[in-house]
Amino acid sequence: MTVQLIATQPFNDQKPGTSGLRKRVSVFQSPHYLENFVQSIFDAITAPNGATLVLGGDGRFHNQEAIQIILKMAAANGFGKVLVGQRGILSTPAASCVIRKYQTYGGIILSASHNPGGPQGDFGIKYNMANGGPAPEKVTEDIFARSKEITQYRIVDAPDIALDVLGETDLHGMKVEVIDSVADYAELMGSLFDFAAIRQLLADGFRIKFDAMHAVTGPYARAILVDALGAPADAIMNAEPLPDFGGGHPDPNLTYAHDLVEIMYGEDAPDFGAASDGDGDRNMILGKHFFVTPSDSLALIAADARLAPGYAQGIAGVARSMPTSAAVDRVAQELDIPCFETPTGWKFFGNLMDAGKVTLCGEESFGTGSNHVREKDGLWAVLFWLNILAIKRQSVETIVKRHWARFGRNVYSRHDYEELPSDVANGLIDHVRASFASLTGKTFGAYTVKTCDDFSYTDPVDGSVSQKQGIRILFEDGSRIVFRLSGTGTEGATLRIYLEAFEPDRSKHDLDAQDALAEMITIADDIAGLKQRTGREQPTVIT
Ligand code: G16
């Protein structure tokens, strides 16, 4: 076995987005592409000789090949040990859990999350720090800077390592330890939630359906929901992880998790439904014929956090991304705890959690989590809901409606326009930005614009500033429209429009969100010239 120095040339497109570098599989398969980025990570993080790394991915197409390359590069770059999930698999929250539990230097996670997989699909890679969370912007900028000047990478010339059997192997002096992908994570969940109460709820006939979408959470859900909590095996659907997610789009929302949605809105629907995404960090929560928005889910969990043993002492504070609805702000106000508003991207929560300022965090993009790890966590959210349901013994719909009756309802929806030509999307954003002065004070039907801005965030812990994180049009009555371009797409640009209105009147809480927001939807079109600029009559996805 020898260390090889391979000459290479920089690629100019390795700038990490909202969550790491995501590209088509074919891009990652092109010569030196993955290797350049991995070497750029290793150069940027300057780990001491002999450091330990965690490595795993969501099992999508190209996962195995990439794991082998990264192991050989880690050995050539002086790492002492790599903890790798069995068969190269670790859900994103499980990777975060393992990094924290074994106090490793950091970890590499291979995932393009909710983006489709397979040879024509997407692949992704990101670096997580010793706290278990995604690298902050300062580090991703260093990685990007290295990727623009790289001239060579280091790799060991060695045969592939077997990853199906647990145990330790030597790779050019570096230990490769294959670990159980599920065990550490399942143990952590058992320490946070009232498993006995959930087991009793299920034994009493409460029916659940969890859609793993042929992605990474199948084995985790089986170990926890079926083996530990006693749910029947058929409570989990699409449980077998597949490299192409069975041809589906592993994004747990009303459009892409349609199999589950049909069941939950059909005859004889189960009492509780949930789905997770490609790498297990997102969640969607459903009741019988009822959808819980991620923003409401966060607010509800915050309000009832004390029902779960891991949070029985109360929560220190909450944080949400700017486009997430202000439902959780109202709960924070009543609990008299701080509430932080950050840019989109889980990495912005890390400092707040490390500093003990917040316990719970969430995003409208189907992400909810807490300081138990430093990633959002799909199954954690499912277990939190089951814990609450096991204690309250009310339906999902009743719990949500009682929450609205108490706090008021932040009516909310997100409209996505996927795969727009980049110039069209950028033109639209520039146009709205250029209209700030003329919009302020303008009245559209029942709504008057109070102010407009480009959201900017100063991290209260390290003082770092992130600018241009989305355009906010704020109305006099507290309603708002936010325009933002996604940072996770791989093809063209995805425009996201976030719509929110506050409804204190209980008699109107049953209205469908699209109906309640109809006027705002028209105003968004007026302000941005949506239909005319995009040539689209409808959004691609409505959540
Ligand atoms: C990632 C980030 C999230 C973010 C989401 C959507 O999630 O971790 O913090 O909210 O993307 O980002 P965007 O609106 O820029 O597409 P995931 O599940 O894809 O890792």
Coordinates of C-alpha atoms and ligand atoms in Angstrom, one line a residue:
M1 CA 0.0 0.0 0.0
T2 CA 1.4 3.3 -1.0
V3 CA 0.2 6.9 -0.7
Q4 CA -0.3 8.3 -4.2
L5 CA -0.2 12.0 -5.0
I6 CA -2.6 12.5 -7.9
A7 CA -2.2 15.7 -10.0
T8 CA -5.5 17.5 -10.6
Q9 CA -7.0 20.8 -11.7
P10 CA -9.6 22.8 -9.9
F11 CA -13.3 22.7 -10.8
N12 CA -15.0 26.1 -10.5
D13 CA -18.4 24.9 -9.3
Q14 CA -17.6 23.4 -5.9
K15 CA -19.3 26.1 -3.8
P16 CA -21.4 24.4 -1.0
G17 CA -25.0 25.5 -0.9
T18 CA -27.6 25.5 1.9
S19 CA -26.4 22.1 3.0
G20 CA -23.1 21.0 1.4
L21 CA -22.3 20.3 -2.3
R22 CA -25.1 18.8 -4.3
K23 CA -24.8 17.9 -8.0
R24 CA -26.0 15.3 -10.4
V25 CA -24.4 11.8 -9.9
S26 CA -22.8 12.1 -13.3
V27 CA -20.9 15.2 -12.1
F28 CA -19.6 13.4 -9.0
Q29 CA -18.6 10.4 -11.2
S30 CA -16.4 12.6 -13.5
P31 CA -12.7 12.1 -12.9
H32 CA -11.3 13.8 -9.8
Y33 CA -14.5 15.6 -9.0
L34 CA -15.3 13.9 -5.6
E35 CA -11.6 13.6 -4.8
N36 CA -10.9 17.3 -5.3
F37 CA -13.7 18.3 -3.0
V38 CA -12.7 15.7 -0.3
Q39 CA -9.1 16.9 -0.4
S40 CA -10.4 20.5 -0.1
I41 CA -12.3 19.5 3.0
F42 CA -9.2 17.9 4.5
D43 CA -7.0 20.9 3.6
A44 CA -9.5 23.3 5.1
I45 CA -10.3 21.6 8.4
T46 CA -6.6 20.9 9.3
A47 CA -7.3 17.9 11.5
P48 CA -4.4 16.9 13.7
N49 CA -2.6 13.7 12.7
G50 CA -4.4 10.6 14.1
A51 CA -7.8 12.3 14.3
T52 CA -11.0 10.3 14.2
L53 CA -13.7 10.9 11.5
V54 CA -17.3 9.6 11.1
L55 CA -18.4 8.6 7.6
G56 CA -21.7 7.5 6.3
G57 CA -24.4 8.3 3.8
D58 CA -28.1 7.8 2.9
G59 CA -27.3 4.8 0.7
R60 CA -28.2 6.5 -2.6
F61 CA -26.6 5.5 -5.9
H62 CA -22.8 6.1 -5.8
N63 CA -22.7 6.0 -2.0
Q64 CA -20.6 2.8 -1.8
E65 CA -18.0 3.9 -4.4
A66 CA -17.7 7.3 -2.7
I67 CA -17.2 5.8 0.8
Q68 CA -14.3 3.7 -0.5
I69 CA -12.6 6.7 -2.1
I70 CA -13.1 8.8 1.0
L71 CA -11.7 6.0 3.3
K72 CA -8.6 5.7 1.1
M73 CA -8.1 9.5 1.1
A74 CA -8.6 9.7 4.9
A75 CA -5.9 7.1 5.3
A76 CA -3.5 9.1 3.0
N77 CA -4.3 12.3 4.8
G78 CA -3.2 11.1 8.3
F79 CA -6.5 10.3 10.0
G80 CA -6.1 7.7 12.7
K81 CA -9.6 6.2 12.6
V82 CA -12.8 6.3 10.7
L83 CA -16.1 5.2 12.2
V84 CA -18.2 4.1 9.2
G85 CA -21.8 3.0 9.2
Q86 CA -22.4 -0.6 8.2
R87 CA -22.6 -0.9 4.4
G88 CA -21.7 2.8 4.4
I89 CA -25.1 3.8 5.8
L90 CA -25.8 6.5 8.4
S91 CA -28.9 8.7 8.5
T92 CA -27.9 12.4 8.9
P93 CA -29.1 12.6 12.5
A94 CA -27.5 9.3 13.3
A95 CA -24.2 10.6 11.9
S96 CA -24.5 13.7 14.1
C97 CA -25.3 11.5 17.1
V98 CA -22.2 9.3 16.5
I99 CA -19.9 12.3 16.1
R100 CA -21.0 13.7 19.4
K101 CA -21.1 10.4 21.3
Y102 CA -17.6 9.4 20.3
Q103 CA -16.3 12.9 20.4
T104 CA -14.7 12.7 17.0
Y105 CA -13.0 15.5 15.1
G106 CA -15.9 15.7 12.7
G107 CA -17.7 13.7 10.0
I108 CA -18.5 13.5 6.3
I109 CA -22.1 12.8 5.3
L110 CA -23.0 11.7 1.8
S111 CA -26.4 12.8 0.9
A112 CA -28.4 15.0 -1.4
S113 CA -31.2 14.7 1.1
H114 CA -34.7 14.9 -0.4
N115 CA -33.4 15.2 -4.0
P116 CA -34.0 12.1 -6.2
G117 CA -31.3 9.4 -6.5
G118 CA -30.2 6.8 -9.0
P119 CA -27.8 7.2 -12.0
Q120 CA -29.7 10.2 -13.3
G121 CA -30.4 11.6 -9.9
D122 CA -28.4 13.7 -7.4
F123 CA -25.5 13.1 -5.0
G124 CA -24.1 15.2 -2.3
I125 CA -21.4 15.6 0.4
K126 CA -21.0 17.8 3.4
Y127 CA -18.7 18.2 6.3
N128 CA -19.9 18.3 10.0
M129 CA -18.0 19.7 12.9
A130 CA -17.1 18.2 16.2
N131 CA -20.4 19.4 17.7
G132 CA -22.1 17.1 15.2
G133 CA -23.5 20.0 13.1
P134 CA -23.0 21.2 9.5
A135 CA -19.9 23.3 9.0
P136 CA -20.6 27.0 9.4
E137 CA -20.2 29.4 6.5
K138 CA -16.7 30.3 7.5
V139 CA -15.6 26.7 7.0
T140 CA -17.6 26.1 3.8
E141 CA -16.0 29.2 2.4
D142 CA -12.5 27.9 3.3
I143 CA -13.4 24.6 1.6
F144 CA -14.6 26.4 -1.5
A145 CA -11.4 28.6 -1.6
R146 CA -9.2 25.4 -1.4
S147 CA -11.3 23.8 -4.2
K148 CA -10.4 26.7 -6.5
E149 CA -6.6 26.3 -6.1
I150 CA -6.1 22.6 -5.6
T151 CA -3.4 20.9 -7.7
Q152 CA -3.2 17.4 -6.2
Y153 CA -4.9 15.0 -3.8
R154 CA -3.7 12.2 -1.6
I155 CA -5.1 8.7 -1.8
V156 CA -3.9 5.2 -0.7
D157 CA -3.5 2.6 -3.4
A158 CA -5.4 -0.3 -1.6
P159 CA -8.2 -2.7 -2.2
D160 CA -11.7 -1.8 -1.1
I161 CA -12.7 -2.4 2.6
A162 CA -15.5 -4.8 3.4
L163 CA -18.2 -2.8 5.1
D164 CA -20.9 -5.4 5.7
V165 CA -19.5 -6.9 8.9
L166 CA -19.1 -5.0 12.1
G167 CA -15.6 -4.7 13.4
E168 CA -12.2 -3.1 12.8
T169 CA -9.9 -3.3 9.8
D170 CA -6.5 -1.6 9.1
L171 CA -6.1 0.6 6.1
H172 CA -2.5 1.8 5.7
G173 CA -2.2 2.4 9.5
M174 CA -5.7 3.9 9.8
K175 CA -8.4 2.0 11.6
V176 CA -11.7 1.5 9.9
E177 CA -14.4 0.6 12.4
V178 CA -17.7 -0.5 10.9
I179 CA -20.4 0.4 13.4
D180 CA -24.0 -0.6 13.7
S181 CA -25.9 2.2 11.8
V182 CA -28.9 2.2 14.1
A183 CA -27.8 1.2 17.7
D184 CA -26.4 4.5 19.0
Y185 CA -29.3 6.5 17.6
A186 CA -32.0 4.2 18.9
E187 CA -30.4 4.3 22.4
L188 CA -30.5 8.2 22.3
M189 CA -34.2 8.2 21.3
G190 CA -34.9 5.8 24.2
S191 CA -33.3 8.3 26.6
L192 CA -35.5 11.2 25.4
F193 CA -39.0 9.8 25.1
D194 CA -41.5 7.9 27.2
F195 CA -41.3 4.6 25.3
A196 CA -43.5 2.9 27.9
A197 CA -46.3 5.4 27.3
I198 CA -46.0 5.1 23.5
R199 CA -45.9 1.3 23.7
Q200 CA -49.1 1.4 25.7
L201 CA -50.7 3.8 23.2
L202 CA -50.0 1.4 20.3
A203 CA -51.1 -1.6 22.4
D204 CA -54.4 0.2 23.0
G205 CA -55.0 0.1 19.2
F206 CA -53.7 3.5 18.1
R207 CA -52.8 2.9 14.4
I208 CA -49.7 4.5 12.8
K209 CA -48.2 4.5 9.3
F210 CA -44.6 5.6 8.7
D211 CA -43.4 6.1 5.1
A212 CA -39.7 5.6 4.8
M213 CA -39.9 6.4 1.1
H214 CA -37.4 3.6 0.3
A215 CA -34.8 5.8 1.9
V216 CA -32.4 5.6 4.9
T217 CA -34.9 5.6 7.7
G218 CA -36.5 2.1 7.0
P219 CA -34.1 0.2 9.3
Y220 CA -34.2 2.9 12.0
A221 CA -38.0 2.9 12.0
R222 CA -38.1 -0.8 12.2
A223 CA -35.8 -1.0 15.1
I224 CA -37.6 1.8 17.1
L225 CA -41.2 1.7 16.0
V226 CA -41.6 -2.0 15.5
D227 CA -39.0 -3.8 17.6
A228 CA -38.9 -1.4 20.6
L229 CA -42.4 0.1 20.6
G230 CA -44.4 -2.8 19.3
A231 CA -46.0 -1.3 16.2
P232 CA -47.0 -4.0 13.6
A233 CA -44.5 -4.6 10.8
D234 CA -46.9 -3.1 8.2
A235 CA -46.9 0.2 10.1
I236 CA -43.8 1.0 8.0
M237 CA -44.2 1.3 4.3
N238 CA -41.5 1.6 1.7
A239 CA -39.2 0.3 4.4
E240 CA -36.5 -1.2 2.1
P241 CA -33.7 1.4 1.4
L242 CA -33.0 1.5 -2.4
P243 CA -30.2 3.3 -4.2
D244 CA -32.8 5.1 -6.4
F245 CA -35.5 5.4 -3.7
G246 CA -37.7 3.2 -5.9
G247 CA -37.7 5.9 -8.5
G248 CA -39.5 8.3 -6.1
H249 CA -38.7 11.7 -4.9
P250 CA -37.8 11.2 -1.2
D251 CA -39.2 14.5 0.0
P252 CA -41.8 14.1 2.7
N253 CA -44.5 16.6 1.6
L254 CA -48.0 16.4 0.3
T255 CA -46.9 16.1 -3.3
Y256 CA -44.1 13.6 -3.1
A257 CA -45.2 11.4 -0.2
H258 CA -48.5 10.8 -2.1
D259 CA -48.7 7.1 -1.2
L260 CA -48.9 8.0 2.5
V261 CA -51.2 11.0 1.8
E262 CA -53.7 8.7 0.0
I263 CA -53.8 6.4 3.0
M264 CA -54.1 9.1 5.5
Y265 CA -56.9 10.8 3.5
G266 CA -58.6 7.5 2.6
E267 CA -61.3 5.4 4.2
D268 CA -60.3 3.7 7.4
A269 CA -57.2 5.9 7.7
P270 CA -54.7 5.3 10.6
D271 CA -54.7 7.7 13.5
F272 CA -51.2 9.1 12.8
G273 CA -49.0 9.2 9.7
A274 CA -45.5 10.4 9.1
A275 CA -42.8 10.3 6.5
S276 CA -39.1 11.1 6.4
D277 CA -36.7 12.0 3.6
G278 CA -33.7 10.6 1.8
D279 CA -31.3 11.0 4.7
G280 CA -33.7 10.9 7.6
D281 CA -33.6 14.5 8.8
R282 CA -36.9 15.8 7.5
N283 CA -40.4 14.8 8.7
M284 CA -44.0 15.3 7.7
I285 CA -46.7 14.7 10.3
L286 CA -50.3 13.8 9.4
G287 CA -53.4 13.0 11.4
K288 CA -56.5 11.2 10.0
H289 CA -57.5 13.4 7.1
F290 CA -55.3 16.2 8.5
F291 CA -51.9 17.8 7.6
V292 CA -49.8 19.5 10.3
T293 CA -47.6 22.2 8.8
P294 CA -44.0 22.0 9.9
S295 CA -44.3 25.5 11.4
D296 CA -47.3 24.4 13.5
S297 CA -45.5 21.2 14.4
L298 CA -42.6 23.1 15.9
A299 CA -44.9 25.4 17.9
L300 CA -46.8 22.5 19.2
I301 CA -43.8 20.5 20.3
A302 CA -42.5 23.6 22.0
A303 CA -45.8 24.1 23.9
D304 CA -45.9 20.5 25.0
A305 CA -42.2 19.8 25.3
R306 CA -42.4 19.0 29.0
L307 CA -44.5 15.8 28.3
A308 CA -41.3 14.1 27.0
P309 CA -38.8 13.0 29.7
G310 CA -35.8 14.4 27.9
Y311 CA -37.4 17.9 28.0
A312 CA -39.3 17.6 31.3
Q313 CA -37.2 20.4 32.9
G314 CA -38.4 22.8 30.2
I315 CA -36.7 24.4 27.2
A316 CA -34.2 27.2 27.3
G317 CA -35.3 28.9 24.1
V318 CA -36.4 28.2 20.5
A319 CA -35.2 29.1 17.0
R320 CA -36.7 29.1 13.6
S321 CA -35.6 30.0 10.2
M322 CA -36.9 33.4 8.9
P323 CA -39.4 31.9 6.4
T324 CA -40.9 29.6 9.0
S325 CA -44.1 30.9 10.4
A326 CA -44.2 32.9 13.7
A327 CA -46.4 30.2 15.4
V328 CA -43.5 29.2 17.6
D329 CA -42.8 32.9 18.5
R330 CA -46.3 33.0 20.2
V331 CA -45.5 29.9 22.3
A332 CA -42.1 31.4 23.3
Q333 CA -43.7 34.6 24.4
E334 CA -46.1 32.7 26.6
L335 CA -43.4 30.4 28.0
D336 CA -41.3 33.6 28.5
I337 CA -38.2 32.1 26.7
P338 CA -36.2 33.6 23.9
C339 CA -37.0 33.0 20.2
F340 CA -34.4 33.5 17.5
E341 CA -35.0 34.1 13.8
T342 CA -32.1 32.7 11.6
P343 CA -31.5 32.4 7.9
T344 CA -32.5 29.2 6.2
G345 CA -30.0 26.3 6.9
W346 CA -29.6 24.1 9.9
K347 CA -26.0 25.3 10.3
F348 CA -27.3 28.6 11.7
F349 CA -28.8 26.8 14.8
G350 CA -25.5 25.2 15.9
N351 CA -24.0 28.2 17.7
L352 CA -27.3 28.9 19.5
M353 CA -27.5 25.3 20.7
D354 CA -23.8 25.1 21.7
A355 CA -24.2 28.3 23.7
G356 CA -27.3 26.8 25.5
K357 CA -29.5 29.6 24.2
V358 CA -32.0 27.2 22.5
T359 CA -33.3 23.7 23.0
L360 CA -35.7 23.3 20.0
C361 CA -35.3 24.5 16.4
G362 CA -37.3 24.1 13.3
E363 CA -37.9 25.1 9.7
E364 CA -40.8 25.3 7.4
S365 CA -38.9 22.9 5.1
F366 CA -40.1 19.9 7.1
G367 CA -37.2 20.1 9.6
T368 CA -37.6 19.9 13.3
G369 CA -35.0 19.1 16.0
S370 CA -33.4 19.8 19.3
N371 CA -30.0 20.0 21.0
H372 CA -29.8 16.2 21.3
V373 CA -27.9 16.3 18.1
R374 CA -26.9 19.1 15.7
E375 CA -29.0 18.1 12.7
K376 CA -32.7 18.2 12.2
D377 CA -34.2 14.8 13.0
G378 CA -37.1 13.1 11.2
L379 CA -37.7 10.1 13.6
W380 CA -37.1 12.3 16.6
A381 CA -40.1 14.5 15.5
V382 CA -42.2 11.4 14.9
L383 CA -41.4 10.1 18.4
F384 CA -42.1 13.5 20.0
W385 CA -45.5 13.5 18.4
L386 CA -46.2 9.9 19.6
N387 CA -45.1 10.9 23.1
I388 CA -47.5 13.8 23.1
L389 CA -50.3 11.7 21.7
A390 CA -49.6 8.9 24.2
I391 CA -50.0 11.4 27.1
K392 CA -52.9 13.5 25.8
R393 CA -54.9 10.8 24.1
Q394 CA -56.5 13.2 21.7
S395 CA -56.5 13.1 17.9
V396 CA -53.8 14.9 15.9
E397 CA -56.5 17.3 14.6
T398 CA -57.9 18.0 18.1
I399 CA -54.4 18.8 19.4
V400 CA -53.6 21.2 16.6
K401 CA -57.0 22.9 16.7
R402 CA -56.8 23.4 20.5
H403 CA -53.4 24.9 20.0
W404 CA -54.8 27.4 17.4
A405 CA -57.7 28.2 19.8
R406 CA -55.2 29.0 22.5
F407 CA -52.5 30.9 20.5
G408 CA -54.3 31.9 17.2
R409 CA -53.5 30.4 13.9
N410 CA -50.6 31.4 11.7
V411 CA -52.0 30.4 8.3
Y412 CA -49.2 29.3 6.2
S413 CA -48.2 28.0 2.8
R414 CA -45.1 27.7 0.6
H415 CA -45.3 27.7 -3.2
D416 CA -42.3 26.4 -5.1
Y417 CA -41.5 27.0 -8.8
E418 CA -38.9 24.3 -9.5
E419 CA -36.3 24.2 -12.3
L420 CA -36.8 27.8 -13.6
P421 CA -34.1 29.2 -15.8
S422 CA -31.6 30.9 -13.5
D423 CA -31.8 34.3 -15.3
V424 CA -35.6 34.3 -15.0
A425 CA -35.4 33.6 -11.2
N426 CA -32.7 36.1 -10.6
G427 CA -34.5 38.7 -12.7
L428 CA -37.6 38.2 -10.6
I429 CA -35.8 38.6 -7.3
D430 CA -33.9 41.7 -8.7
H431 CA -37.2 43.2 -9.8
V432 CA -38.8 42.8 -6.3
R433 CA -35.7 44.2 -4.6
A434 CA -35.8 47.2 -6.9
S435 CA -39.4 47.8 -6.0
F436 CA -38.9 48.2 -2.2
A437 CA -39.3 52.0 -2.3
S438 CA -42.5 52.0 -4.4
L439 CA -44.0 49.1 -2.5
T440 CA -43.7 50.6 1.0
G441 CA -47.1 52.1 2.0
K442 CA -48.8 50.7 -1.0
T443 CA -52.3 49.1 -0.5
F444 CA -53.3 45.8 -2.2
G445 CA -57.0 45.1 -1.3
A446 CA -57.2 44.5 2.4
Y447 CA -53.4 44.6 2.8
T448 CA -51.0 47.6 3.1
V449 CA -47.2 47.1 2.9
K450 CA -45.5 48.3 6.1
T451 CA -42.0 47.6 5.0
C452 CA -39.8 45.5 2.8
D453 CA -36.2 44.3 3.3
D454 CA -33.5 41.8 2.4
F455 CA -33.2 39.6 5.5
S456 CA -29.8 39.9 7.2
Y457 CA -28.6 38.0 10.3
T458 CA -26.0 38.7 12.9
D459 CA -25.1 35.6 14.8
P460 CA -25.5 36.5 18.5
V461 CA -22.7 34.1 19.5
D462 CA -19.9 34.8 17.1
G463 CA -21.0 38.1 15.5
S464 CA -20.8 36.7 12.0
V465 CA -23.1 38.4 9.5
S466 CA -25.1 36.7 6.7
Q467 CA -26.8 39.0 4.2
K468 CA -29.4 38.7 1.5
Q469 CA -31.1 35.7 3.0
G470 CA -34.5 36.3 1.5
I471 CA -36.8 39.2 0.6
R472 CA -39.5 40.1 3.1
I473 CA -42.7 42.0 2.3
L474 CA -44.2 42.8 5.6
F475 CA -47.8 44.0 5.8
E476 CA -49.4 46.3 8.4
D477 CA -51.5 43.5 10.0
G478 CA -48.5 41.2 10.5
S479 CA -49.0 39.1 7.4
R480 CA -46.0 38.7 5.1
I481 CA -44.8 37.3 1.8
V482 CA -41.2 36.1 1.5
F483 CA -39.4 35.5 -1.8
R484 CA -36.2 33.4 -1.8
L485 CA -34.2 31.2 -4.1
S486 CA -33.4 27.7 -2.9
G487 CA -29.8 26.8 -2.2
T488 CA -30.3 23.0 -2.5
G489 CA -31.4 22.5 -6.1
T490 CA -29.1 21.1 -8.8
E491 CA -30.9 22.1 -12.0
G492 CA -31.8 25.7 -12.8
A493 CA -33.2 27.7 -10.0
T494 CA -36.1 27.0 -7.6
L495 CA -38.1 30.0 -6.4
R496 CA -39.8 29.7 -3.1
I497 CA -42.7 32.0 -2.0
Y498 CA -43.6 31.8 1.6
L499 CA -47.1 33.1 2.5
E500 CA -48.3 33.8 6.1
A501 CA -51.3 35.5 7.7
F502 CA -52.3 35.5 11.3
E503 CA -55.9 34.5 12.2
P504 CA -56.9 35.0 15.8
D505 CA -60.6 34.3 15.0
R506 CA -61.4 30.7 16.0
S507 CA -64.4 30.6 13.7
K508 CA -62.1 30.8 10.7
H509 CA -59.6 28.2 11.8
D510 CA -61.2 25.5 9.7
L511 CA -60.5 27.3 6.4
D512 CA -58.2 25.6 3.9
A513 CA -54.8 27.5 3.9
Q514 CA -55.0 28.1 0.1
D515 CA -58.4 29.6 0.5
A516 CA -57.4 31.7 3.5
L517 CA -54.3 32.9 1.7
A518 CA -56.0 33.5 -1.7
E519 CA -55.6 37.2 -1.7
M520 CA -52.0 37.0 -0.6
I521 CA -51.3 34.6 -3.5
T522 CA -52.6 37.2 -5.9
I523 CA -50.6 40.0 -4.3
A524 CA -47.4 37.9 -4.6
D525 CA -48.1 37.6 -8.4
D526 CA -48.8 41.3 -8.6
I527 CA -45.6 42.3 -6.8
A528 CA -43.3 39.8 -8.6
G529 CA -44.9 39.5 -12.0
L530 CA -44.8 35.8 -11.4
K531 CA -46.9 34.3 -14.1
Q532 CA -45.7 36.7 -16.7
R533 CA -42.0 36.2 -15.8
T534 CA -42.0 32.4 -15.3
G535 CA -44.6 31.5 -17.9
R536 CA -46.1 29.2 -15.3
E537 CA -49.7 29.2 -14.2
Q538 CA -49.2 27.1 -11.1
P539 CA -46.4 26.3 -8.6
T540 CA -44.7 22.9 -9.0
V541 CA -45.2 22.1 -5.3
I542 CA -47.6 23.6 -2.7
T543 CA -47.0 22.8 0.9
Ligands
G16_1 C1 -31.5 21.7 3.7 C2 -31.1 22.5 4.9 C3 -32.3 23.2 5.6 C4 -33.0 24.0 4.6 C5 -33.4 23.1 3.4 C6 -34.1 23.9 2.3 O1 -32.3 20.7 4.1 O2 -30.4 21.7 5.9 O3 -31.8 23.9 6.7 O4 -34.2 24.6 5.2 O5 -32.3 22.5 2.9 O6 -33.2 24.8 1.8 P1 -33.4 25.6 0.5 O7 -34.7 26.4 0.7 O8 -32.2 26.5 0.3 O9 -33.6 24.6 -0.6 P2 -31.9 19.2 3.6 O10 -33.0 18.3 4.2 O11 -32.1 19.3 2.1 O12 -30.6 18.9 4.1

